[in-house]
């Protein structure tokens, strides 16, 4: 699974937002919307949603409402709401903001504008996949921590999940098609954050690999739909994106997506 960075799961007593997630990106304004984030989390804060997610897995994905409920409780109760959940995305926030800047540059002046913005030559005639791979280190600097690994994996997986634009020349893309990569990157990052915190047994428990794959697809579709709805609700227009606003916009999308997932779970 391209977007999962599997480990034994987060311990309840670890900080809601570890200190290394709070380091501001030198090119981005680190906005926290005034939210005070507890330095340490309750030792049992993941227990309830993790149990619900495990039961969802054990149902073979048939009880999809339990999956949505577990995610809702994870966001609203374990993390203390959508604002904290957004801050917990860490490096994915700044990497998505960089990618959004690419979409904005493309909307304003096409592939040439992206080349000028990045000071990179010869992107125009590459295929879309080749061009996106070529700018990976700009979007997701490789620093090593798990958080940065999630951001990088989310971006690479988004490219792999977009075969419909893979062979199109980068210069022939539309800004809307680049936004597809933005949305899929965000969804992959959220999905990986969820599975690392409460859903790591999605790979360990099902004996049938097809069941595991089906659960992953089901949950990713839930997250992707929430991100897509968030972008639509906020009416994000790539042609109106200014570089200094990108992180704020990204945080709005993440927060709105988390709110949508909370609401979906509460309605089950």
PDB file of C-alpha atoms in Angstrom, residues 41-179:
ATOM      1  CA  UNK A  41      -2.229  13.419  25.150  1.00  0.00           C
ATOM      2  CA  UNK A  42      -4.330  11.293  27.469  1.00  0.00           C
ATOM      3  CA  UNK A  43      -2.746   7.862  27.683  1.00  0.00           C
ATOM      4  CA  UNK A  44      -6.012   6.190  26.668  1.00  0.00           C
ATOM      5  CA  UNK A  45      -7.129   8.646  24.017  1.00  0.00           C
ATOM      6  CA  UNK A  46      -6.774   6.217  21.084  1.00  0.00           C
ATOM      7  CA  UNK A  47      -8.317   3.227  22.863  1.00  0.00           C
ATOM      8  CA  UNK A  48     -12.001   3.683  21.942  1.00  0.00           C
ATOM      9  CA  UNK A  49     -11.619   4.599  18.241  1.00  0.00           C
ATOM     10  CA  UNK A  50      -8.891   1.978  17.829  1.00  0.00           C
ATOM     11  CA  UNK A  51     -11.257  -0.663  19.210  1.00  0.00           C
ATOM     12  CA  UNK A  52     -14.036   0.500  16.907  1.00  0.00           C
ATOM     13  CA  UNK A  53     -11.705   0.440  13.918  1.00  0.00           C
ATOM     14  CA  UNK A  54     -10.562  -3.078  14.818  1.00  0.00           C
ATOM     15  CA  UNK A  55     -14.186  -4.259  14.958  1.00  0.00           C
ATOM     16  CA  UNK A  56     -14.746  -2.615  11.582  1.00  0.00           C
ATOM     17  CA  UNK A  57     -11.789  -4.561  10.193  1.00  0.00           C
ATOM     18  CA  UNK A  58     -13.054  -7.794  11.768  1.00  0.00           C
ATOM     19  CA  UNK A  59     -16.392  -7.254  10.021  1.00  0.00           C
ATOM     20  CA  UNK A  60     -14.513  -7.516   6.751  1.00  0.00           C
ATOM     21  CA  UNK A  61     -15.592  -3.955   5.942  1.00  0.00           C
ATOM     22  CA  UNK A  62     -19.273  -4.896   5.942  1.00  0.00           C
ATOM     23  CA  UNK A  63     -19.973  -2.579   8.879  1.00  0.00           C
ATOM     24  CA  UNK A  64     -18.801   0.543   7.081  1.00  0.00           C
ATOM     25  CA  UNK A  65     -20.745   2.756   9.499  1.00  0.00           C
ATOM     26  CA  UNK A  66     -18.488   1.547  12.324  1.00  0.00           C
ATOM     27  CA  UNK A  67     -15.441   2.548  10.283  1.00  0.00           C
ATOM     28  CA  UNK A  68     -16.790   6.049   9.789  1.00  0.00           C
ATOM     29  CA  UNK A  69     -17.768   6.270  13.464  1.00  0.00           C
ATOM     30  CA  UNK A  70     -14.278   5.267  14.575  1.00  0.00           C
ATOM     31  CA  UNK A  71     -12.692   7.955  12.413  1.00  0.00           C
ATOM     32  CA  UNK A  72     -15.204  10.517  13.684  1.00  0.00           C
ATOM     33  CA  UNK A  73     -14.400   9.689  17.313  1.00  0.00           C
ATOM     34  CA  UNK A  74     -10.668   9.696  16.575  1.00  0.00           C
ATOM     35  CA  UNK A  75     -10.887  13.251  15.237  1.00  0.00           C
ATOM     36  CA  UNK A  76     -13.383  14.724  17.688  1.00  0.00           C
ATOM     37  CA  UNK A  77     -12.405  12.921  20.894  1.00  0.00           C
ATOM     38  CA  UNK A  78      -8.870  11.539  20.574  1.00  0.00           C
ATOM     39  CA  UNK A  79      -7.466  14.641  18.897  1.00  0.00           C
ATOM     40  CA  UNK A  80      -9.887  17.210  20.284  1.00  0.00           C
ATOM     41  CA  UNK A  81     -11.423  18.350  17.013  1.00  0.00           C
ATOM     42  CA  UNK A  82     -10.612  19.295  13.452  1.00  0.00           C
ATOM     43  CA  UNK A  83      -8.206  22.128  14.291  1.00  0.00           C
ATOM     44  CA  UNK A  84      -5.953  19.834  16.299  1.00  0.00           C
ATOM     45  CA  UNK A  85      -6.276  17.121  13.649  1.00  0.00           C
ATOM     46  CA  UNK A  86      -5.126  19.638  11.039  1.00  0.00           C
ATOM     47  CA  UNK A  87      -2.059  20.590  13.078  1.00  0.00           C
ATOM     48  CA  UNK A  88      -1.270  16.900  13.542  1.00  0.00           C
ATOM     49  CA  UNK A  89      -0.824  16.600   9.766  1.00  0.00           C
ATOM     50  CA  UNK A  90       2.573  18.224  10.291  1.00  0.00           C
ATOM     51  CA  UNK A  91       4.807  18.191   7.218  1.00  0.00           C
ATOM     52  CA  UNK A  92       1.868  17.261   4.976  1.00  0.00           C
ATOM     53  CA  UNK A  93       0.529  20.782   5.493  1.00  0.00           C
ATOM     54  CA  UNK A  94       3.603  22.527   4.092  1.00  0.00           C
ATOM     55  CA  UNK A  95       4.137  19.972   1.314  1.00  0.00           C
ATOM     56  CA  UNK A  96       0.527  20.335   0.197  1.00  0.00           C
ATOM     57  CA  UNK A  97       0.891  24.115   0.307  1.00  0.00           C
ATOM     58  CA  UNK A  98       3.893  23.879  -2.037  1.00  0.00           C
ATOM     59  CA  UNK A  99       1.896  21.682  -4.388  1.00  0.00           C
ATOM     60  CA  UNK A 100      -0.981  24.161  -4.267  1.00  0.00           C
ATOM     61  CA  UNK A 101       1.480  26.894  -5.241  1.00  0.00           C
ATOM     62  CA  UNK A 102       2.406  24.793  -8.280  1.00  0.00           C
ATOM     63  CA  UNK A 103      -1.272  24.597  -9.241  1.00  0.00           C
ATOM     64  CA  UNK A 104      -1.583  28.355  -8.794  1.00  0.00           C
ATOM     65  CA  UNK A 105       1.490  29.088 -10.907  1.00  0.00           C
ATOM     66  CA  UNK A 106       0.225  26.756 -13.627  1.00  0.00           C
ATOM     67  CA  UNK A 107      -3.199  28.435 -13.602  1.00  0.00           C
ATOM     68  CA  UNK A 108      -1.578  31.843 -14.058  1.00  0.00           C
ATOM     69  CA  UNK A 109       0.962  31.016 -16.763  1.00  0.00           C
ATOM     70  CA  UNK A 110       1.054  27.338 -17.639  1.00  0.00           C
ATOM     71  CA  UNK A 111       4.064  25.034 -17.533  1.00  0.00           C
ATOM     72  CA  UNK A 112       6.512  27.871 -18.251  1.00  0.00           C
ATOM     73  CA  UNK A 113       5.355  29.705 -15.152  1.00  0.00           C
ATOM     74  CA  UNK A 114       5.999  26.580 -13.073  1.00  0.00           C
ATOM     75  CA  UNK A 115       9.502  26.282 -14.551  1.00  0.00           C
ATOM     76  CA  UNK A 116      10.223  29.893 -13.634  1.00  0.00           C
ATOM     77  CA  UNK A 117       8.724  29.488 -10.167  1.00  0.00           C
ATOM     78  CA  UNK A 118      10.880  26.430  -9.444  1.00  0.00           C
ATOM     79  CA  UNK A 119      13.912  27.520 -11.492  1.00  0.00           C
ATOM     80  CA  UNK A 120      13.744  24.168 -13.283  1.00  0.00           C
ATOM     81  CA  UNK A 121      14.137  23.730 -17.029  1.00  0.00           C
ATOM     82  CA  UNK A 122      12.551  21.208 -19.380  1.00  0.00           C
ATOM     83  CA  UNK A 123       9.447  20.334 -17.376  1.00  0.00           C
ATOM     84  CA  UNK A 124       7.119  21.379 -20.184  1.00  0.00           C
ATOM     85  CA  UNK A 125       7.783  18.474 -22.537  1.00  0.00           C
ATOM     86  CA  UNK A 126       7.976  15.784 -19.875  1.00  0.00           C
ATOM     87  CA  UNK A 127       4.937  13.615 -19.267  1.00  0.00           C
ATOM     88  CA  UNK A 128       2.870  14.696 -16.281  1.00  0.00           C
ATOM     89  CA  UNK A 129       4.149  11.773 -14.206  1.00  0.00           C
ATOM     90  CA  UNK A 130       7.770  12.529 -15.079  1.00  0.00           C
ATOM     91  CA  UNK A 131       7.317  16.200 -14.251  1.00  0.00           C
ATOM     92  CA  UNK A 132       5.658  15.542 -10.912  1.00  0.00           C
ATOM     93  CA  UNK A 133       8.373  13.047  -9.978  1.00  0.00           C
ATOM     94  CA  UNK A 134      11.043  15.566 -11.016  1.00  0.00           C
ATOM     95  CA  UNK A 135       9.750  18.112  -8.485  1.00  0.00           C
ATOM     96  CA  UNK A 136       9.343  15.647  -5.609  1.00  0.00           C
ATOM     97  CA  UNK A 137      12.209  17.096  -3.589  1.00  0.00           C
ATOM     98  CA  UNK A 138      10.686  20.563  -3.824  1.00  0.00           C
ATOM     99  CA  UNK A 139       7.238  19.370  -2.754  1.00  0.00           C
ATOM    100  CA  UNK A 140       8.460  16.957  -0.073  1.00  0.00           C
ATOM    101  CA  UNK A 141      12.000  17.536   1.165  1.00  0.00           C
ATOM    102  CA  UNK A 142      13.345  14.223   2.431  1.00  0.00           C
ATOM    103  CA  UNK A 143      14.148  14.801   6.080  1.00  0.00           C
ATOM    104  CA  UNK A 144      13.691  11.373   7.602  1.00  0.00           C
ATOM    105  CA  UNK A 145      11.015  11.566  10.358  1.00  0.00           C
ATOM    106  CA  UNK A 146       7.909   9.430   9.956  1.00  0.00           C
ATOM    107  CA  UNK A 147       5.818  12.558   9.489  1.00  0.00           C
ATOM    108  CA  UNK A 148       7.843  13.653   6.466  1.00  0.00           C
ATOM    109  CA  UNK A 149       7.777  10.095   5.166  1.00  0.00           C
ATOM    110  CA  UNK A 150       3.981  10.155   5.254  1.00  0.00           C
ATOM    111  CA  UNK A 151       3.920  13.416   3.289  1.00  0.00           C
ATOM    112  CA  UNK A 152       6.328  12.108   0.658  1.00  0.00           C
ATOM    113  CA  UNK A 153       4.559   8.766   0.322  1.00  0.00           C
ATOM    114  CA  UNK A 154       1.189  10.521   0.010  1.00  0.00           C
ATOM    115  CA  UNK A 155       2.479  12.617  -2.890  1.00  0.00           C
ATOM    116  CA  UNK A 156       4.157   9.726  -4.732  1.00  0.00           C
ATOM    117  CA  UNK A 157       1.053   7.575  -4.308  1.00  0.00           C
ATOM    118  CA  UNK A 158      -1.132  10.380  -5.682  1.00  0.00           C
ATOM    119  CA  UNK A 159       0.955  10.351  -8.857  1.00  0.00           C
ATOM    120  CA  UNK A 160       0.682   6.557  -9.099  1.00  0.00           C
ATOM    121  CA  UNK A 161      -3.085   6.784  -8.613  1.00  0.00           C
ATOM    122  CA  UNK A 162      -3.506   9.181 -11.554  1.00  0.00           C
ATOM    123  CA  UNK A 163      -2.921   7.072 -14.682  1.00  0.00           C
ATOM    124  CA  UNK A 164      -5.433   9.187 -16.568  1.00  0.00           C
ATOM    125  CA  UNK A 165      -2.901  12.028 -16.786  1.00  0.00           C
ATOM    126  CA  UNK A 166       0.318   9.999 -16.693  1.00  0.00           C
ATOM    127  CA  UNK A 167       1.154  10.189 -20.400  1.00  0.00           C
ATOM    128  CA  UNK A 168      -0.138  13.706 -21.020  1.00  0.00           C
ATOM    129  CA  UNK A 169       2.614  16.278 -21.521  1.00  0.00           C
ATOM    130  CA  UNK A 170       2.972  18.519 -18.502  1.00  0.00           C
ATOM    131  CA  UNK A 171       2.417  21.596 -20.643  1.00  0.00           C
ATOM    132  CA  UNK A 172      -0.903  20.166 -21.844  1.00  0.00           C
ATOM    133  CA  UNK A 173      -2.350  19.666 -18.371  1.00  0.00           C
ATOM    134  CA  UNK A 174      -5.015  21.920 -16.925  1.00  0.00           C
ATOM    135  CA  UNK A 175      -4.877  23.507 -13.486  1.00  0.00           C
ATOM    136  CA  UNK A 176      -7.902  21.391 -12.566  1.00  0.00           C
ATOM    137  CA  UNK A 177      -5.939  18.220 -13.330  1.00  0.00           C
ATOM    138  CA  UNK A 178      -3.136  19.392 -11.065  1.00  0.00           C
ATOM    139  CA  UNK A 179      -5.749  19.941  -8.355  1.00  0.00           C
TER     140      UNK A 179
END
